[in-house]
């Protein structure tokens, strides 16, 4: 274990030979879908004129809400998410009907010819306006501990304020796609790009009025998901399936990038309103934080996202007296959804921002204020939601990074540089993270797997998780290989398939390898146990004297090649395949009180970023980044380092250039790469030092590793706070720059202007 074996599909990815859903050879007679999307943010549909659509070249059929035999809904939890709008539209981009034609191009041309007349209704876009109007998709959630108001009243020092963080487009390279093929007796086979095959199966069943056993969902890999295909692949799966059922033809629904960005939800944007009490050293005494989440027009996963935000507002800090609120605001925009971190980054960002403010207000380096507020190791370690933090390594992790990054001397260098440089300013920040691992819905924390050993000794593993580039299949194959003492190359992972492993959870919450790795290990272990019993009975050796290493099975003083043993075992009629199952132990959560122990363990990390900004243009560049992250006893260090680097860059993009802009009518203007700026290679730090923190999971996780998919996204925080530090330098670090995220060039420039004006006394 702990070997950097290459990603199982690396050779296919780089040669263009990896099969994605859209690469599956199409059957004769396949038809193609284009969606008509609402042009109004909130309106009743009065009439639709389809005549020009129907006369269009290659037109085959139209699918409307009325064509849905079952339930017109694809909401994952709450049923407020129509597949096709029925009379009313709730955002610009909402699918109203589908046109099916003989090619994508003809479908797209035809759909544009529809004429829809609307009766417009009042729309809400702004979170504060939604809050003032009690416009929520779910009842507000409040998490309280201690007595925040009392402690605030008693505190020596107080601050209050408001700030915001923007949403984020997933920008998976492979867009949403589903290919539905009718099978005998009313059955369907669905190939799609999804993190949640089982949910696709169920939602297709409900909308098509089928039983789950009539639908097979197959998913070999995604070209990225990042949370955007946890629930929101459903709409496209349902539409392809509904059309396939209606026409009894294979139907593919594959979105154009602009439509994908206009239709699907994003990371939730947040508005924050806080009151914090602290002492003169910067120790927090009380925090009141109200978070408004931009849920969009429907609930989708906003409930669990809000819960995770509440459970991460503490980040790595002890908050004994808190009053935290999360309000899922309903607006006439895309329905926001899971995105790497799932509300955790937004919760933790709030407290990091507040600590940044406290530091400047007490005039102490923000690293020292952070350290002062860290959870203790054996005391002062109860979270606001009541979980004991038993595995805290943030102190030693941050100490190590502080040294290896030369934080203190670089702090001095940055300040010295800023003394003499008037236009170009540098900034530095170190931010920590603590991230809870497990689904915050207890019963999702289960997984299944199947392991087959064929008579030539090659092994096939199938599990409930999905591969989205994160290396899950590689890790699961490593686990199985390790268990059987064979080379990982001998183990192949196959497409996720609802007819092989049933009732799977989404591959999400970073739990993919924790859950499916354990399930696959369980399956492999059962086969191994049978082989051990067989050997011990056949050769009268003690079971304890049998070991599987390097493709050889040693028993007593003898040995046999693994492959030869398998052939022998087959002939002796030993079952050479097994299922496996795993459920995470010890989790509990009270949904009403928002208390319990929702996480099996925590992952930790910290990063230092040094940036330079141009105070005349607002541009910035990262000069150097040092990341130190706790992946436990890593199963595959190369893959984990890739996850850590990628997450840092994705977090940096979220907080800097990735700005979502809607116009006054509620139309998303940033709906293509031309207007939405994700990081490029040239935006990566010139000096990029990324290391794994040496640690072992104290919990019995798979190989004592830790989940690594989402937590390092929070490492990107240090870029934002380094920028803010650079901005603050223009006013001698005396003013807290009113910098919202994303810190775009415009945002940086206006914060610089504000600080300069304040410092020179000319308040605008
Ligand atoms: N890495 C790649 N390359 N592509 C992705 O889509 N998704 C992230 C993370 N890393 C993602 C990724 C998200 S949102 C999650 S929850 C985890 O991977 C899911 O996979 P895991 O649980 O197997 O780590
Ligand atoms: N992460 C991702 N998806 C989820 C979660 C979570 O914590 N809880 C429920 N669905
Ligand atoms: Mo990840 S946001 O849990 O898919």
PDB file of C-alpha atoms in Angstrom, residues 390-506:
ATOM      1  CA  UNK A 390     -10.401  13.586  19.208  1.00  0.00           C
ATOM      2  CA  UNK A 391      -7.872  13.620  16.405  1.00  0.00           C
ATOM      3  CA  UNK A 392      -6.698  17.230  16.425  1.00  0.00           C
ATOM      4  CA  UNK A 393      -3.337  17.682  14.696  1.00  0.00           C
ATOM      5  CA  UNK A 394      -3.763  21.301  13.667  1.00  0.00           C
ATOM      6  CA  UNK A 395      -1.145  22.581  16.139  1.00  0.00           C
ATOM      7  CA  UNK A 396       1.721  20.423  14.909  1.00  0.00           C
ATOM      8  CA  UNK A 397       0.621  20.676  11.300  1.00  0.00           C
ATOM      9  CA  UNK A 398       0.576  24.465  11.360  1.00  0.00           C
ATOM     10  CA  UNK A 399       3.880  24.598  13.275  1.00  0.00           C
ATOM     11  CA  UNK A 400       5.506  22.445  10.627  1.00  0.00           C
ATOM     12  CA  UNK A 401       4.160  24.568   7.797  1.00  0.00           C
ATOM     13  CA  UNK A 402       5.075  27.803   9.540  1.00  0.00           C
ATOM     14  CA  UNK A 403       8.684  26.596   9.634  1.00  0.00           C
ATOM     15  CA  UNK A 404       8.911  24.983   6.225  1.00  0.00           C
ATOM     16  CA  UNK A 405       7.359  28.015   4.550  1.00  0.00           C
ATOM     17  CA  UNK A 406       9.543  30.514   6.448  1.00  0.00           C
ATOM     18  CA  UNK A 407       6.374  32.331   7.383  1.00  0.00           C
ATOM     19  CA  UNK A 408       7.853  34.714   9.941  1.00  0.00           C
ATOM     20  CA  UNK A 409      10.771  35.948   7.904  1.00  0.00           C
ATOM     21  CA  UNK A 410       8.638  36.275   4.806  1.00  0.00           C
ATOM     22  CA  UNK A 411       6.110  38.299   6.789  1.00  0.00           C
ATOM     23  CA  UNK A 412       8.902  40.788   7.525  1.00  0.00           C
ATOM     24  CA  UNK A 413      10.091  40.768   3.921  1.00  0.00           C
ATOM     25  CA  UNK A 414       6.585  41.436   2.646  1.00  0.00           C
ATOM     26  CA  UNK A 415       6.148  44.373   5.006  1.00  0.00           C
ATOM     27  CA  UNK A 416       9.551  45.763   4.100  1.00  0.00           C
ATOM     28  CA  UNK A 417       8.721  45.454   0.409  1.00  0.00           C
ATOM     29  CA  UNK A 418       5.439  47.298   0.903  1.00  0.00           C
ATOM     30  CA  UNK A 419       7.211  50.144   2.700  1.00  0.00           C
ATOM     31  CA  UNK A 420       8.990  51.142  -0.468  1.00  0.00           C
ATOM     32  CA  UNK A 421       6.724  49.871  -3.219  1.00  0.00           C
ATOM     33  CA  UNK A 422       3.791  52.220  -3.699  1.00  0.00           C
ATOM     34  CA  UNK A 423       1.857  50.617  -6.546  1.00  0.00           C
ATOM     35  CA  UNK A 424       2.768  46.939  -6.375  1.00  0.00           C
ATOM     36  CA  UNK A 425       1.944  45.440  -2.977  1.00  0.00           C
ATOM     37  CA  UNK A 426       2.596  42.023  -1.539  1.00  0.00           C
ATOM     38  CA  UNK A 427       0.477  40.001   0.840  1.00  0.00           C
ATOM     39  CA  UNK A 428       0.925  36.820   2.855  1.00  0.00           C
ATOM     40  CA  UNK A 429      -1.475  34.564   4.717  1.00  0.00           C
ATOM     41  CA  UNK A 430      -1.550  31.206   6.438  1.00  0.00           C
ATOM     42  CA  UNK A 431      -4.935  29.543   6.804  1.00  0.00           C
ATOM     43  CA  UNK A 432      -5.776  26.232   8.494  1.00  0.00           C
ATOM     44  CA  UNK A 433      -8.580  23.809   7.852  1.00  0.00           C
ATOM     45  CA  UNK A 434     -10.453  21.096   9.640  1.00  0.00           C
ATOM     46  CA  UNK A 435     -13.057  19.159   7.631  1.00  0.00           C
ATOM     47  CA  UNK A 436     -15.545  16.580   8.892  1.00  0.00           C
ATOM     48  CA  UNK A 437     -15.676  13.283   7.016  1.00  0.00           C
ATOM     49  CA  UNK A 438     -18.968  11.404   6.543  1.00  0.00           C
ATOM     50  CA  UNK A 439     -22.266  12.208   4.930  1.00  0.00           C
ATOM     51  CA  UNK A 440     -24.238  14.320   7.338  1.00  0.00           C
ATOM     52  CA  UNK A 441     -27.197  12.023   6.597  1.00  0.00           C
ATOM     53  CA  UNK A 442     -26.218   8.955   8.621  1.00  0.00           C
ATOM     54  CA  UNK A 443     -27.764   6.245   6.432  1.00  0.00           C
ATOM     55  CA  UNK A 444     -25.850   7.391   3.332  1.00  0.00           C
ATOM     56  CA  UNK A 445     -22.673   6.123   4.976  1.00  0.00           C
ATOM     57  CA  UNK A 446     -22.830   2.610   3.515  1.00  0.00           C
ATOM     58  CA  UNK A 447     -21.365   0.890   0.478  1.00  0.00           C
ATOM     59  CA  UNK A 448     -21.265  -2.413  -1.339  1.00  0.00           C
ATOM     60  CA  UNK A 449     -18.848  -4.195  -3.642  1.00  0.00           C
ATOM     61  CA  UNK A 450     -18.370  -7.342  -5.659  1.00  0.00           C
ATOM     62  CA  UNK A 451     -15.029  -9.021  -6.226  1.00  0.00           C
ATOM     63  CA  UNK A 452     -14.551 -11.775  -8.798  1.00  0.00           C
ATOM     64  CA  UNK A 453     -11.406 -13.802  -9.212  1.00  0.00           C
ATOM     65  CA  UNK A 454     -11.296 -15.557 -12.571  1.00  0.00           C
ATOM     66  CA  UNK A 455      -9.514 -18.876 -13.006  1.00  0.00           C
ATOM     67  CA  UNK A 456      -6.494 -17.219 -14.642  1.00  0.00           C
ATOM     68  CA  UNK A 457      -5.981 -15.243 -11.434  1.00  0.00           C
ATOM     69  CA  UNK A 458      -7.122 -11.901 -12.810  1.00  0.00           C
ATOM     70  CA  UNK A 459      -9.490  -9.973 -10.583  1.00  0.00           C
ATOM     71  CA  UNK A 460     -12.498  -7.789 -11.307  1.00  0.00           C
ATOM     72  CA  UNK A 461     -13.905  -5.403  -8.731  1.00  0.00           C
ATOM     73  CA  UNK A 462     -17.193  -3.600  -8.959  1.00  0.00           C
ATOM     74  CA  UNK A 463     -18.376  -1.210  -6.264  1.00  0.00           C
ATOM     75  CA  UNK A 464     -21.012   1.418  -5.699  1.00  0.00           C
ATOM     76  CA  UNK A 465     -18.718   4.421  -6.113  1.00  0.00           C
ATOM     77  CA  UNK A 466     -18.186   6.416  -9.277  1.00  0.00           C
ATOM     78  CA  UNK A 467     -14.976   7.502 -10.927  1.00  0.00           C
ATOM     79  CA  UNK A 468     -14.846  11.203 -11.741  1.00  0.00           C
ATOM     80  CA  UNK A 469     -11.103  11.546 -12.144  1.00  0.00           C
ATOM     81  CA  UNK A 470     -10.366  11.480  -8.416  1.00  0.00           C
ATOM     82  CA  UNK A 471      -8.715   8.047  -8.589  1.00  0.00           C
ATOM     83  CA  UNK A 472     -11.317   6.065  -6.657  1.00  0.00           C
ATOM     84  CA  UNK A 473     -11.051   2.990  -8.876  1.00  0.00           C
ATOM     85  CA  UNK A 474      -7.277   3.039  -8.587  1.00  0.00           C
ATOM     86  CA  UNK A 475      -7.449   3.137  -4.806  1.00  0.00           C
ATOM     87  CA  UNK A 476     -10.110   0.424  -4.601  1.00  0.00           C
ATOM     88  CA  UNK A 477      -8.053  -1.795  -6.924  1.00  0.00           C
ATOM     89  CA  UNK A 478      -5.024  -1.184  -4.684  1.00  0.00           C
ATOM     90  CA  UNK A 479      -7.025  -2.195  -1.627  1.00  0.00           C
ATOM     91  CA  UNK A 480      -8.172  -5.435  -3.264  1.00  0.00           C
ATOM     92  CA  UNK A 481      -4.673  -6.184  -4.570  1.00  0.00           C
ATOM     93  CA  UNK A 482      -3.221  -5.563  -1.138  1.00  0.00           C
ATOM     94  CA  UNK A 483      -5.727  -7.853   0.504  1.00  0.00           C
ATOM     95  CA  UNK A 484      -4.931 -10.680  -1.945  1.00  0.00           C
ATOM     96  CA  UNK A 485      -1.207  -9.962  -2.025  1.00  0.00           C
ATOM     97  CA  UNK A 486      -1.152  -9.412  -5.780  1.00  0.00           C
ATOM     98  CA  UNK A 487      -0.085  -6.679  -8.161  1.00  0.00           C
ATOM     99  CA  UNK A 488      -2.666  -3.867  -8.562  1.00  0.00           C
ATOM    100  CA  UNK A 489      -2.276  -4.315 -12.334  1.00  0.00           C
ATOM    101  CA  UNK A 490      -3.992  -7.681 -11.922  1.00  0.00           C
ATOM    102  CA  UNK A 491      -7.131  -5.969 -10.593  1.00  0.00           C
ATOM    103  CA  UNK A 492      -9.551  -4.200 -12.902  1.00  0.00           C
ATOM    104  CA  UNK A 493     -12.374  -1.948 -11.728  1.00  0.00           C
ATOM    105  CA  UNK A 494     -15.464  -1.938 -13.923  1.00  0.00           C
ATOM    106  CA  UNK A 495     -18.223   0.553 -14.619  1.00  0.00           C
ATOM    107  CA  UNK A 496     -20.585   1.362 -11.788  1.00  0.00           C
ATOM    108  CA  UNK A 497     -23.749  -0.567 -12.533  1.00  0.00           C
ATOM    109  CA  UNK A 498     -26.979  -0.554 -10.571  1.00  0.00           C
ATOM    110  CA  UNK A 499     -27.610  -4.175 -11.580  1.00  0.00           C
ATOM    111  CA  UNK A 500     -24.405  -5.305  -9.886  1.00  0.00           C
ATOM    112  CA  UNK A 501     -24.344  -3.339  -6.622  1.00  0.00           C
ATOM    113  CA  UNK A 502     -27.714  -2.020  -5.484  1.00  0.00           C
ATOM    114  CA  UNK A 503     -28.819   0.903  -3.334  1.00  0.00           C
ATOM    115  CA  UNK A 504     -25.595   2.834  -3.525  1.00  0.00           C
ATOM    116  CA  UNK A 505     -24.987   6.287  -2.093  1.00  0.00           C
ATOM    117  CA  UNK A 506     -23.719   9.177  -4.164  1.00  0.00           C
TER     118      UNK A 506
END
